[in-house]
Each structure stands twice: as structure tokens, then as C-alpha cells.
CSV table of C-alpha atoms in Angstrom, one decimal:
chain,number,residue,atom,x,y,z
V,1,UNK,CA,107.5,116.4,110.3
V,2,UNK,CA,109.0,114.3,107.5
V,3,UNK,CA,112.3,115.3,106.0
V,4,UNK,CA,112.7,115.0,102.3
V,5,UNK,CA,115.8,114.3,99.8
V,6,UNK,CA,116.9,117.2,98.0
V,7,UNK,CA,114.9,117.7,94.5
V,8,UNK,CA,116.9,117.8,91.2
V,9,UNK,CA,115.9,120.7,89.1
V,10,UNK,CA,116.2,120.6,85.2
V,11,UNK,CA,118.8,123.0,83.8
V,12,UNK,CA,116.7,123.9,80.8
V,13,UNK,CA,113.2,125.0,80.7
V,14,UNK,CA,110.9,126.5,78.4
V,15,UNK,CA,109.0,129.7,78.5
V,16,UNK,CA,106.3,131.2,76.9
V,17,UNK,CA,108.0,134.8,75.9
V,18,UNK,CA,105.8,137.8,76.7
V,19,UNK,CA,103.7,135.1,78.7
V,20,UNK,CA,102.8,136.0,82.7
V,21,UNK,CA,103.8,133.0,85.2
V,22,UNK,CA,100.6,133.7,86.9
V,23,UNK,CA,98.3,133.1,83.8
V,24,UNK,CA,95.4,130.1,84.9
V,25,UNK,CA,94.2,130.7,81.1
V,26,UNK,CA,95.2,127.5,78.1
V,27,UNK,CA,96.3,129.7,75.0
V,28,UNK,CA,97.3,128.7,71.4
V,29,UNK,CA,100.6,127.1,71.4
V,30,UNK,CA,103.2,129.8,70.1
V,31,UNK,CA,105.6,129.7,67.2
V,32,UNK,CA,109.2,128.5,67.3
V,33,UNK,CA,110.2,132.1,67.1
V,34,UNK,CA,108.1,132.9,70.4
V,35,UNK,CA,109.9,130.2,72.6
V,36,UNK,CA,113.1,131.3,74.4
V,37,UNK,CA,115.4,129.2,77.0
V,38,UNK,CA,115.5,130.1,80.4
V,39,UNK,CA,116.3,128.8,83.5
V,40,UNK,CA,113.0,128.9,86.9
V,41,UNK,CA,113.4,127.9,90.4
V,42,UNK,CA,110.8,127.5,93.2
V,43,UNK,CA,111.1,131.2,93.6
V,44,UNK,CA,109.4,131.1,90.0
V,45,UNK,CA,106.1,129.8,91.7
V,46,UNK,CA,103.2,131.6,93.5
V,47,UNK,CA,103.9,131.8,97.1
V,48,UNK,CA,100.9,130.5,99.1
V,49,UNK,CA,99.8,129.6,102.9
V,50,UNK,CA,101.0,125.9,103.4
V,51,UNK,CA,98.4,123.2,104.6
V,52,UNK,CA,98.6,122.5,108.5
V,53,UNK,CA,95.1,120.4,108.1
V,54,UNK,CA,94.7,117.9,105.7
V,55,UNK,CA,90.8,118.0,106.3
V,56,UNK,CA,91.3,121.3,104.8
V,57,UNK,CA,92.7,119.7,101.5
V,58,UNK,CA,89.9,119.2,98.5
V,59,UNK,CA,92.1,116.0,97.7
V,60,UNK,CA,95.3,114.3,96.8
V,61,UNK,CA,97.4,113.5,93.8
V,62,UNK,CA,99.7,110.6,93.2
V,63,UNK,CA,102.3,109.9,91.0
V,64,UNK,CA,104.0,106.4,90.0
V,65,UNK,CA,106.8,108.4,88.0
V,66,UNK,CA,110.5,108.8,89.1
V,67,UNK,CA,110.7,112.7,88.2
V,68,UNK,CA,107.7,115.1,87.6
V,69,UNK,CA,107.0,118.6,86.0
V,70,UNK,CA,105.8,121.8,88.2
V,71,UNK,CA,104.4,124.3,85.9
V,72,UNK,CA,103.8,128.0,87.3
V,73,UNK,CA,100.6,128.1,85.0
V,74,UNK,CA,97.7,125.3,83.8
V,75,UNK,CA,99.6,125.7,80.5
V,76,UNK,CA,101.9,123.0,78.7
V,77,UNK,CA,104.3,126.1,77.1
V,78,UNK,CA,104.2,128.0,80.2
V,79,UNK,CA,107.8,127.8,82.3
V,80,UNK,CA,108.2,124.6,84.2
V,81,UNK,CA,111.1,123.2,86.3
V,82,UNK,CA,111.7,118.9,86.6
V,83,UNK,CA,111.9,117.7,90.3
V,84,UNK,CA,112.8,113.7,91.3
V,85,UNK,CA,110.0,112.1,92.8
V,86,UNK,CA,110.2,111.0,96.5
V,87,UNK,CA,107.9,108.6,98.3
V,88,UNK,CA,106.9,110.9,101.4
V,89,UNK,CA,106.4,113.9,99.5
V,90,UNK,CA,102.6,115.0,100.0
V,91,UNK,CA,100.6,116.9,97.0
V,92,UNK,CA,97.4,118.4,97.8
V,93,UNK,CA,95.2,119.5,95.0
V,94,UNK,CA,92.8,122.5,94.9
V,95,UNK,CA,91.6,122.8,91.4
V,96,UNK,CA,91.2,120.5,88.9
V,97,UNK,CA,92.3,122.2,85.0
V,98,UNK,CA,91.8,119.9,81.3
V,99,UNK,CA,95.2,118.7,81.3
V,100,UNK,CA,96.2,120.1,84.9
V,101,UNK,CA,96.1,120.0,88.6
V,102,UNK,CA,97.1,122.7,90.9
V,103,UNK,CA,98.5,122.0,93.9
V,104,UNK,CA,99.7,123.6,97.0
V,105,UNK,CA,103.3,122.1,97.6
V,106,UNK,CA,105.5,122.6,101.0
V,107,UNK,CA,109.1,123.0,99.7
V,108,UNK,CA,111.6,120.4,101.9
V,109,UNK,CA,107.9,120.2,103.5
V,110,UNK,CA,108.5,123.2,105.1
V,111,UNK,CA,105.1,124.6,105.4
V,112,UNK,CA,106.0,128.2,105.7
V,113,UNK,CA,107.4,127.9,102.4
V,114,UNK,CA,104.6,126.4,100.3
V,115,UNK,CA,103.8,127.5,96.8
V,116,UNK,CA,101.3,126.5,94.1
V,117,UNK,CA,102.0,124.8,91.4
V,118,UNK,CA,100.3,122.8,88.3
V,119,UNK,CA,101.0,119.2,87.1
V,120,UNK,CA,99.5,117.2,84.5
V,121,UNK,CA,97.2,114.6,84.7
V,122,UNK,CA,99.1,113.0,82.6
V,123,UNK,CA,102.0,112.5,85.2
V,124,UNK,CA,99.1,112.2,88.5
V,125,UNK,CA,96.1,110.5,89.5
V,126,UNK,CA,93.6,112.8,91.9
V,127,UNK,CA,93.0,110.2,94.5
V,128,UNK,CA,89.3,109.9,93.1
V,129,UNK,CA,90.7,108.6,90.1
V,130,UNK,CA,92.9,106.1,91.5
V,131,UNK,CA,92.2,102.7,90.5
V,132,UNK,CA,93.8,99.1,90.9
V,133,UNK,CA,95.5,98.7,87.3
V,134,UNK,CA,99.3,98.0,88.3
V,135,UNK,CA,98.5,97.4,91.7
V,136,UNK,CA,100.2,94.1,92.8
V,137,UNK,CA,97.2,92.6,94.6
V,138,UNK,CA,99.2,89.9,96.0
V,139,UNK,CA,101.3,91.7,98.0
V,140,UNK,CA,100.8,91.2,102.1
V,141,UNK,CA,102.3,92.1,104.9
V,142,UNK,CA,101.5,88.9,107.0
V,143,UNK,CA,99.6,86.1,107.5
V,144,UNK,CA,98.1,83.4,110.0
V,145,UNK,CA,97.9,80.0,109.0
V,146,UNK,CA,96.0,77.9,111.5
V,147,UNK,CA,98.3,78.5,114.6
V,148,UNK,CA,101.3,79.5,112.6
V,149,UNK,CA,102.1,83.4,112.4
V,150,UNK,CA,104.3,84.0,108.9
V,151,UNK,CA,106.3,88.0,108.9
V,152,UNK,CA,108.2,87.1,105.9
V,153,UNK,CA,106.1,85.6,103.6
V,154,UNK,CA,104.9,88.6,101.4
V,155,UNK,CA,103.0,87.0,99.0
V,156,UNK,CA,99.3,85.5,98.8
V,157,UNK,CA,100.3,83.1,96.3
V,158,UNK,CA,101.0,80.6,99.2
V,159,UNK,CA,97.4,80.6,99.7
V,160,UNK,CA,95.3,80.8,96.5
V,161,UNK,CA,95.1,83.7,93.6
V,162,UNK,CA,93.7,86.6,93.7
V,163,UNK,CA,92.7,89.2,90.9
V,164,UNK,CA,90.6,92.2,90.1
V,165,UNK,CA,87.0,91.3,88.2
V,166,UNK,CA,84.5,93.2,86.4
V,167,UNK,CA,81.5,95.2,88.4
V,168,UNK,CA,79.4,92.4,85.9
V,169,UNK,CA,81.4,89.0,87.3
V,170,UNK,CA,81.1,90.3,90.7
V,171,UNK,CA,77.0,91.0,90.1
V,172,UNK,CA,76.5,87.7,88.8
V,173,UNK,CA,78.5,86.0,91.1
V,174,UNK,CA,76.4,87.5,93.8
V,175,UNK,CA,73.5,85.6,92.7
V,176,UNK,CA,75.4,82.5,93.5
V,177,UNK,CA,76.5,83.3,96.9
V,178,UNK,CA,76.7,80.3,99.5
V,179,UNK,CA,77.0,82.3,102.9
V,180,UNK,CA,74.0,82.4,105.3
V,181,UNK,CA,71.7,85.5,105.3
V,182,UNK,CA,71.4,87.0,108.5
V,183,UNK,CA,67.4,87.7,109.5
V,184,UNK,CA,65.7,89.4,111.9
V,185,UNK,CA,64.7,88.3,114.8
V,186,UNK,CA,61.1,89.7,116.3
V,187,UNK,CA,61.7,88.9,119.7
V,188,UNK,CA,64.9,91.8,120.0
V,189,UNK,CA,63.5,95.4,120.6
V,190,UNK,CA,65.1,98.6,121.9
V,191,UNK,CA,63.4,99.0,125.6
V,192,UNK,CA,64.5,101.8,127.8
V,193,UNK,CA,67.6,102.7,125.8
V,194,UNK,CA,68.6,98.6,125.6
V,195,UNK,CA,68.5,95.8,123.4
V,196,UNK,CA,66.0,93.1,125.2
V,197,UNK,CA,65.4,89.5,124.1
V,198,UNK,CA,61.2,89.4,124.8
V,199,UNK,CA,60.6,85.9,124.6
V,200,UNK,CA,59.4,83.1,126.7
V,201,UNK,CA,57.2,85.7,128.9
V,202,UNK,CA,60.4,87.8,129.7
V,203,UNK,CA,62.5,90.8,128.8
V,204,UNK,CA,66.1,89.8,129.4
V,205,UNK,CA,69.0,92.5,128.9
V,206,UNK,CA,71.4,91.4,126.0
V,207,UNK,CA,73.2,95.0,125.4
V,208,UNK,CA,73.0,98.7,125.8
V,209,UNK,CA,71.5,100.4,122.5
V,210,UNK,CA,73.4,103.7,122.3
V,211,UNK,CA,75.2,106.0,124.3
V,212,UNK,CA,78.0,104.3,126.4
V,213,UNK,CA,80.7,106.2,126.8
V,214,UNK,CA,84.2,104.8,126.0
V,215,UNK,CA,87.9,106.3,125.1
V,216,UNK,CA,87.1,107.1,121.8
V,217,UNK,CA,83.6,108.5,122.3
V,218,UNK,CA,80.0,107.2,122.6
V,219,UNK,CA,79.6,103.7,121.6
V,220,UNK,CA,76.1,102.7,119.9
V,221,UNK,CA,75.7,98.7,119.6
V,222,UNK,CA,73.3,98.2,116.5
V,223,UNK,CA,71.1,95.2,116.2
V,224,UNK,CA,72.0,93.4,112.4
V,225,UNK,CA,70.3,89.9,112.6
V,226,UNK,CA,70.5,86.3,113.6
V,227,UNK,CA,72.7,83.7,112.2
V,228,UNK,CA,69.8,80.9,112.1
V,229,UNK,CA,72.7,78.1,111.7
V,230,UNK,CA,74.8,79.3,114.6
V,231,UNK,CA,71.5,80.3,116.9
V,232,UNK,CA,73.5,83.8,117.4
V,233,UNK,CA,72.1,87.4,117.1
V,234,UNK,CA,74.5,89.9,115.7
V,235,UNK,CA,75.4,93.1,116.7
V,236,UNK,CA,77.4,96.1,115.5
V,237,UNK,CA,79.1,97.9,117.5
V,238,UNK,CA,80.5,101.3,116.6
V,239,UNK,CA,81.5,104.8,117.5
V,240,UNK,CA,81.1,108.1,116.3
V,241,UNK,CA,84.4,109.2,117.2
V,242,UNK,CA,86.0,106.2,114.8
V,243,UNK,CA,85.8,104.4,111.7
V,244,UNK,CA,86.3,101.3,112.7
V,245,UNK,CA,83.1,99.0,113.5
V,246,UNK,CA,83.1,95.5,115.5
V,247,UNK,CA,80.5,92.8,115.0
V,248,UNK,CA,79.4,90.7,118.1
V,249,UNK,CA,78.0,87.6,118.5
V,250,UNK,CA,75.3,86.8,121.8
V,251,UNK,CA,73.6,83.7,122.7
V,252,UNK,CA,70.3,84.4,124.2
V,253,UNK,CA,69.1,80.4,124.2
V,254,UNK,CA,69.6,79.5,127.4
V,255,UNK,CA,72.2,82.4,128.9
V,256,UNK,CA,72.7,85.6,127.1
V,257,UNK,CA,75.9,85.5,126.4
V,258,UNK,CA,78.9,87.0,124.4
V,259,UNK,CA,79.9,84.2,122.3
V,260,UNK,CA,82.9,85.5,119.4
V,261,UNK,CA,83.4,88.8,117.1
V,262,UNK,CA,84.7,89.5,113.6
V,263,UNK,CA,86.0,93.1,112.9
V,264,UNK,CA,84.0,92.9,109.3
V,265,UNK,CA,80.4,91.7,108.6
V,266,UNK,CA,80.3,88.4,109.0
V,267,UNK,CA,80.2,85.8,106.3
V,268,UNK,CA,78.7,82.2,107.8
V,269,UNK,CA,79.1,79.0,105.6
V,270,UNK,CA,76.9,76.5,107.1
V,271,UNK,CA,78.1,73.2,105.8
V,272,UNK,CA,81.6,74.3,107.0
V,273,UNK,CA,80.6,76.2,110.4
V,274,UNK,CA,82.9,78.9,108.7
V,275,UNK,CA,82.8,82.6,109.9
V,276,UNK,CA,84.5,84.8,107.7
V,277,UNK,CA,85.0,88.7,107.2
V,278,UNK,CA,86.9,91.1,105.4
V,279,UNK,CA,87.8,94.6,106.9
V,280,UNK,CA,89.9,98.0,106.4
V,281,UNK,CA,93.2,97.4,108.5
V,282,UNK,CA,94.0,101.0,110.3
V,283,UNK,CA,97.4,100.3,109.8
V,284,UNK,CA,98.0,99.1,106.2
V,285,UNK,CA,95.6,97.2,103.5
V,286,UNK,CA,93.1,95.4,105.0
V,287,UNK,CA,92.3,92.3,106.7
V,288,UNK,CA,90.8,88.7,105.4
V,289,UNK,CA,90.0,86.1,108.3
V,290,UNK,CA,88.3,82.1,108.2
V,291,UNK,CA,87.4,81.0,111.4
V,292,UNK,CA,85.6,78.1,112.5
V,293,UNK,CA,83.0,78.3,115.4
V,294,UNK,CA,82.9,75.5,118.1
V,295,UNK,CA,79.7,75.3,119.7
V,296,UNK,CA,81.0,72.9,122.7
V,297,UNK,CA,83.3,75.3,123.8
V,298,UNK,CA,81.8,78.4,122.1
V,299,UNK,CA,84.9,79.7,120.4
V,300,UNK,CA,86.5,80.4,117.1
V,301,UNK,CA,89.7,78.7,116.1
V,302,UNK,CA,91.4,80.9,113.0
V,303,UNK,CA,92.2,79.2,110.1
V,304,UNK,CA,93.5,81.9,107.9
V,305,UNK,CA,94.5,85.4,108.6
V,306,UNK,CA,96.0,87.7,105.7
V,307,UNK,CA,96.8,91.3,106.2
V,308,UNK,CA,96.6,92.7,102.5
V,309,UNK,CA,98.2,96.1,102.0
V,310,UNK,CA,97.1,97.6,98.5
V,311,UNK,CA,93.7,97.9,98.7
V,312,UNK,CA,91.2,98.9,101.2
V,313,UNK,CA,87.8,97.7,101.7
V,314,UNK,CA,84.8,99.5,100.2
V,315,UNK,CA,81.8,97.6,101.7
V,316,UNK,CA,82.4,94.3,103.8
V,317,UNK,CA,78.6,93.5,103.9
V,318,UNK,CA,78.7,92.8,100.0
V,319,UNK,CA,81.4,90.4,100.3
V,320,UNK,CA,80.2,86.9,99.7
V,321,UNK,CA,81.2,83.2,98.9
V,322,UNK,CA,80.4,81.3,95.7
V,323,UNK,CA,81.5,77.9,97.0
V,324,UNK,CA,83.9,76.8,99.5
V,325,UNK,CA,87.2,78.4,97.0
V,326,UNK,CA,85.7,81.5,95.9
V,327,UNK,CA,85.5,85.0,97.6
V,328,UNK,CA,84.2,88.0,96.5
V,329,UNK,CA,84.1,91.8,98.1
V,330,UNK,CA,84.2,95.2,96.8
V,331,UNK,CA,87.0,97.5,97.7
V,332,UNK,CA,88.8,100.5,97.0
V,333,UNK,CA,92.8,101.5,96.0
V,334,UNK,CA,94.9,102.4,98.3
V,335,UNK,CA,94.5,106.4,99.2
V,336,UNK,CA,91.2,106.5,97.3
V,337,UNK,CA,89.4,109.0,98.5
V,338,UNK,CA,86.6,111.3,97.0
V,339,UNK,CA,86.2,114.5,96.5
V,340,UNK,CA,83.2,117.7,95.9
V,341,UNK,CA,80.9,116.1,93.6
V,342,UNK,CA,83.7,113.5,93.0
V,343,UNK,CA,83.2,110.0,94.0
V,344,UNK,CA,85.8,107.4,94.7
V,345,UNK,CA,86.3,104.5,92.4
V,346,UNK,CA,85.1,100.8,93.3
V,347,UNK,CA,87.0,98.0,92.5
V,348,UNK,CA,85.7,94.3,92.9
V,349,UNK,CA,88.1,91.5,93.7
V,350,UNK,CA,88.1,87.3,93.2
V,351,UNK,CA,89.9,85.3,95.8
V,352,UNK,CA,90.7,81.6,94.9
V,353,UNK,CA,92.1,79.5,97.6
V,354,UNK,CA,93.7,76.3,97.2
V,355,UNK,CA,91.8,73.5,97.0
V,356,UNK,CA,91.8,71.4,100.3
V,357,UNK,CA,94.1,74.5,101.5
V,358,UNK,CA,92.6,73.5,105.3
């Protein structure tokens, strides 16, 4: 369990007189001669059963303020006490009100004493709502540079710019996209629960198709193309147990064999013999790789590796190149999530390296 600070409770609070704590319903805002003074604590505030699974939880608030309001009702004169903020604290929302959330809140995140509460919107962001304004895209928490691994570096800015676009730029831009299209090729079929190369009179074993068993569950290896400039077929390999997905590269030419991997759908620039790929990091942010692929000795040396932390990735197969400077991909704030008939927010993002940066 985390262990929080101790909150800091405002010594004057305002009450509707004659008005229940436990009323979910707006009224008209009262006279002066209704309001009276009086002082609430979290013994105020409707007792409730604590979350012990946060699959159970309809979604999540955040708050970039230093000190926020509780109210005991979805009511902007109803009694309220002032708490300071703190960074680990966890609010889970349940109903979503005009100007209000409630939320179920563990008190010192004790869970047997949770209690429900109502914020305003105005103060928290449902984490469907979240989106990247104020977000400092350029923060990262390392980075690869050829053969030189940088911890302390925290800033992209080494490398290039990056910025958030319009859903328009990033649609146009698309139209413009340099990177190889991966296409299908005829000769791969699924035979006897396995991916077989057919041609040349033979059916020669590249991969198992589904159902290998592995630590975190069964492993399905799906078939996404050939890179016609690398002479590679691609495959996706994922689990149902995990997010996570890993993209592998086989040469069936003269030997089928495993050639190189990215962790994201794989971007290929021809005229550079660039393989690049953007993917959710299950740690923090997520991750932006250039390699270059070697066909004498059938490896990838890494040109540029960036661990970005603010923003996670929404769909790496849209990411594309413009030109050799200019990267595009579609991704999501940090602790987006959606929600019941509440979709997560998109954001699309422009990275400009340095010219001549390799």
C-alpha cells in the first residue's frame, strides 16, 4: 500500500442550511440569509465499501491543482471541506454529474475507510477527457544515441522538436508518407496449425500459427506482410494474456530464418535501409527506435532510442514518415483511458529531428 501525507482541511466551510449532506439533486442557489458557517470533516461524507480492484473502477480523475474541494453532495452550496493535493493519492469515479464527479476516496488510502465524495470538473479531468494541452512533450526518461546510452539527459531537444498537430495535419501528412507498405505475400498460408512458405514446389515451416504456450499464456504469431525492399515477411507475435505485441522479421529466400524484431509496427525507409517503430513502454511513456538493417550480417545497428514518458501510443501502425526529418503517429495522454460509452481522446504528434542528426 502507499502511504499518504496528512491532508490539510479548510477551517471554514459553507453549508446549505436546512440542506441534507446526502442530497445528489442541483437546487437554486440560496439567499445570503440561508448560508451559515460551519465546520465538516471526513466523518461528514458518505461511508462506502473501498475499491480492492481497479477493474472494478468505471474510471479515474486527475487533478493538476495543489489543493482540491470534496463536497458531500453534486451541489456547489452544499458543505465542502479543502484537502492538499498529493501525487499518489488515487480517485476513482462512479458517476459523472453537470458540474461534478463522484468518487469513492480511501482516507490515508486506508481502504476500510473509504467514503464518497463529489469534485468538480472544474478542478478534475475523468481520464477520458484527458488530453495533451500542458503536457511537456519533451520530457524523456532516456535515450540511445548510436552506441551511447544517455540517463541524465531529460530532454528531446538534443534530438529534434517535437509538438502536438491537428487530427487535419496528421491526415494530410499521411498522404505524403515515405515508409514502405508492407504486402502480402501469396505463397504464406496457415497449414496444420503453421505458417508455411509454399513455394518453389515445397511447404517449408516458418512459424507456429497459434496456440504455443509461454509464461504469460498462449502465444499466436500473426502473418502482417512482406517488406519487398528488405525481402522479409513480418510477423506479429502476441498473447492473450498481455498487451504487449512483438513484430518479427523471417527470411525464407534461401533459409527460413529469424532475421531482427521491433516492439512496434515497423516503419521501413528504403533509400535509407531504416527500420523504425514507435510502441507503449510498460514502464513509463513510450518508446521511439531508428535502426538500420545490414543485410551481410543480417542485423540491426540502433541509431536512436528515446524512451518518452507523457504520452502513450494509440496505434503504432498509423505512424508514418514524411521525409527523412519528419515523424508522425497517433497517441494518447498519459492515464487515458475510456470509459461506458466514453471513448478516450487521440492526440497526433510531429517529430522533427535534426537535420544530418546521424
Amino acid at each position: 500500500m502507499r502511504i499518504f501525507n496528512q491532508f490539510v482541511i479548510s477551517s471554514t466551510l459553507i453549508v446549505l442550511a436546512g440542506c441534507s449532506p446526502k442530497d445528489k439533486t442541483t437546487g437554486n442557489i440560496p439567499s445570503k440569509s440561508e448560508v451559515t458557517q460551519k465546520k465538516i470533516t471526513f466523518a461528514d461524507f458518505k461511508k462506502i465499501k473501498g475499491v480492492d480492484n481497479i477493474q472494478d473502477v468505471p474510471f479515474q480523475v486527475f487533478t493538476k491543482m495543489d489543493s482540491v474541494q470534496f463536497f458531500v453532495s453534486p451541489n456547489k452550496n452544499a458543505a465542502h471541506l479543502k484537502i492538499a493535493y498529493n501525487k499518489l493519492d488515487n480517485y476513482y469515479g462512479f458517476e459523472e454529474f453537470d458540474d461534478f464527479y463522484s468518487i469513492h476516496y480511501s482516507i490515508n488510502n486506508n481502504i476500510s475507510n473509504s467514503i464518497e465524495a463529489f469534485v468538480l470538473k472544474s478542478e478534475f479531468q475523468a481520464a477520458f477527457e484527458l488530453t495533451l494541452k500542458g503536457v511537456n512533450l519533451y520530457e524523456i526518461r532516456s535515450s540511445t544515441f548510436k552506441e551511447s546510452d544517455d540517463f541524465k539527459n531529460k530532454s528531446f531537444a538534443k534530438f529534434g522538436t517535437i509538438a502536438e498537430v491537428s487530427e487535419q495535419e496528421f491526415k494530410i501528412a499521411s498522404k505524403k508518407r515515405i515508409d514502405e507498405v508492407l504486402v502480402k505475400n501469396p505463397h504464406i498460408i496457415v497449414k496444420d496449425n503453421n505458417w508455411v512458405y509454399t513455394g518453389n514446389g515445397k511447404n517449408e515451416f516458418i512459424t507456429q500459427y497459434e496456440s504455443v504456450s509461454t509464461e504469460t499464456g498462449l502465444l499466436a504469431n500473426e502473418y502482417i506482410g512482406r517488406s519487398p525492399h528488405l525481402d522479409l515477411e513480418v510477423f506479429k507475435e502476441h498473447s492473450d494474456e498481455v498487451i504487449a505485441s512483438y513484430y518479427s522479421f523471417f527470411n525464407i529466400k534461401n533459409a527460413i530464418t529469424y532475421d531482427l524484431g521491433t516492439e512496434g509496427y515497423p516503419q521501413i525507409i528504403p533509400s535509407k535501409n531504416w527500420i523504425s517503430a514507435v510502441s507503449s513502454n510498460n514502464d513509463v511513456g513510450s518508446n521511439f527506435l531508428i535502426s538500420t538493417y545490414i543485410p551481410s550480417t543480417k542485423k540491426q545497428d540502433n541509431l536512436l532510442y528515446v524512451n518518452f514518458t507523457n504520452f502513450k501510443i494509440a496505434d503504432d501502425k498509423k505512424a508514418f514518415w514524411t521525409d527523412h526529418d519528419t515523424y508522425y503517429a497517433e497517441v494518447y495522454p498519459l492515464n487515458s483511458e475510456s470509459a461506458l460509452n466514453k471513448k478516450r481522446k487521440a492526440a497526433y504528434i510531429k517529430i522533427q529531428l535534426k537535420t544530418n542528426l546521424f
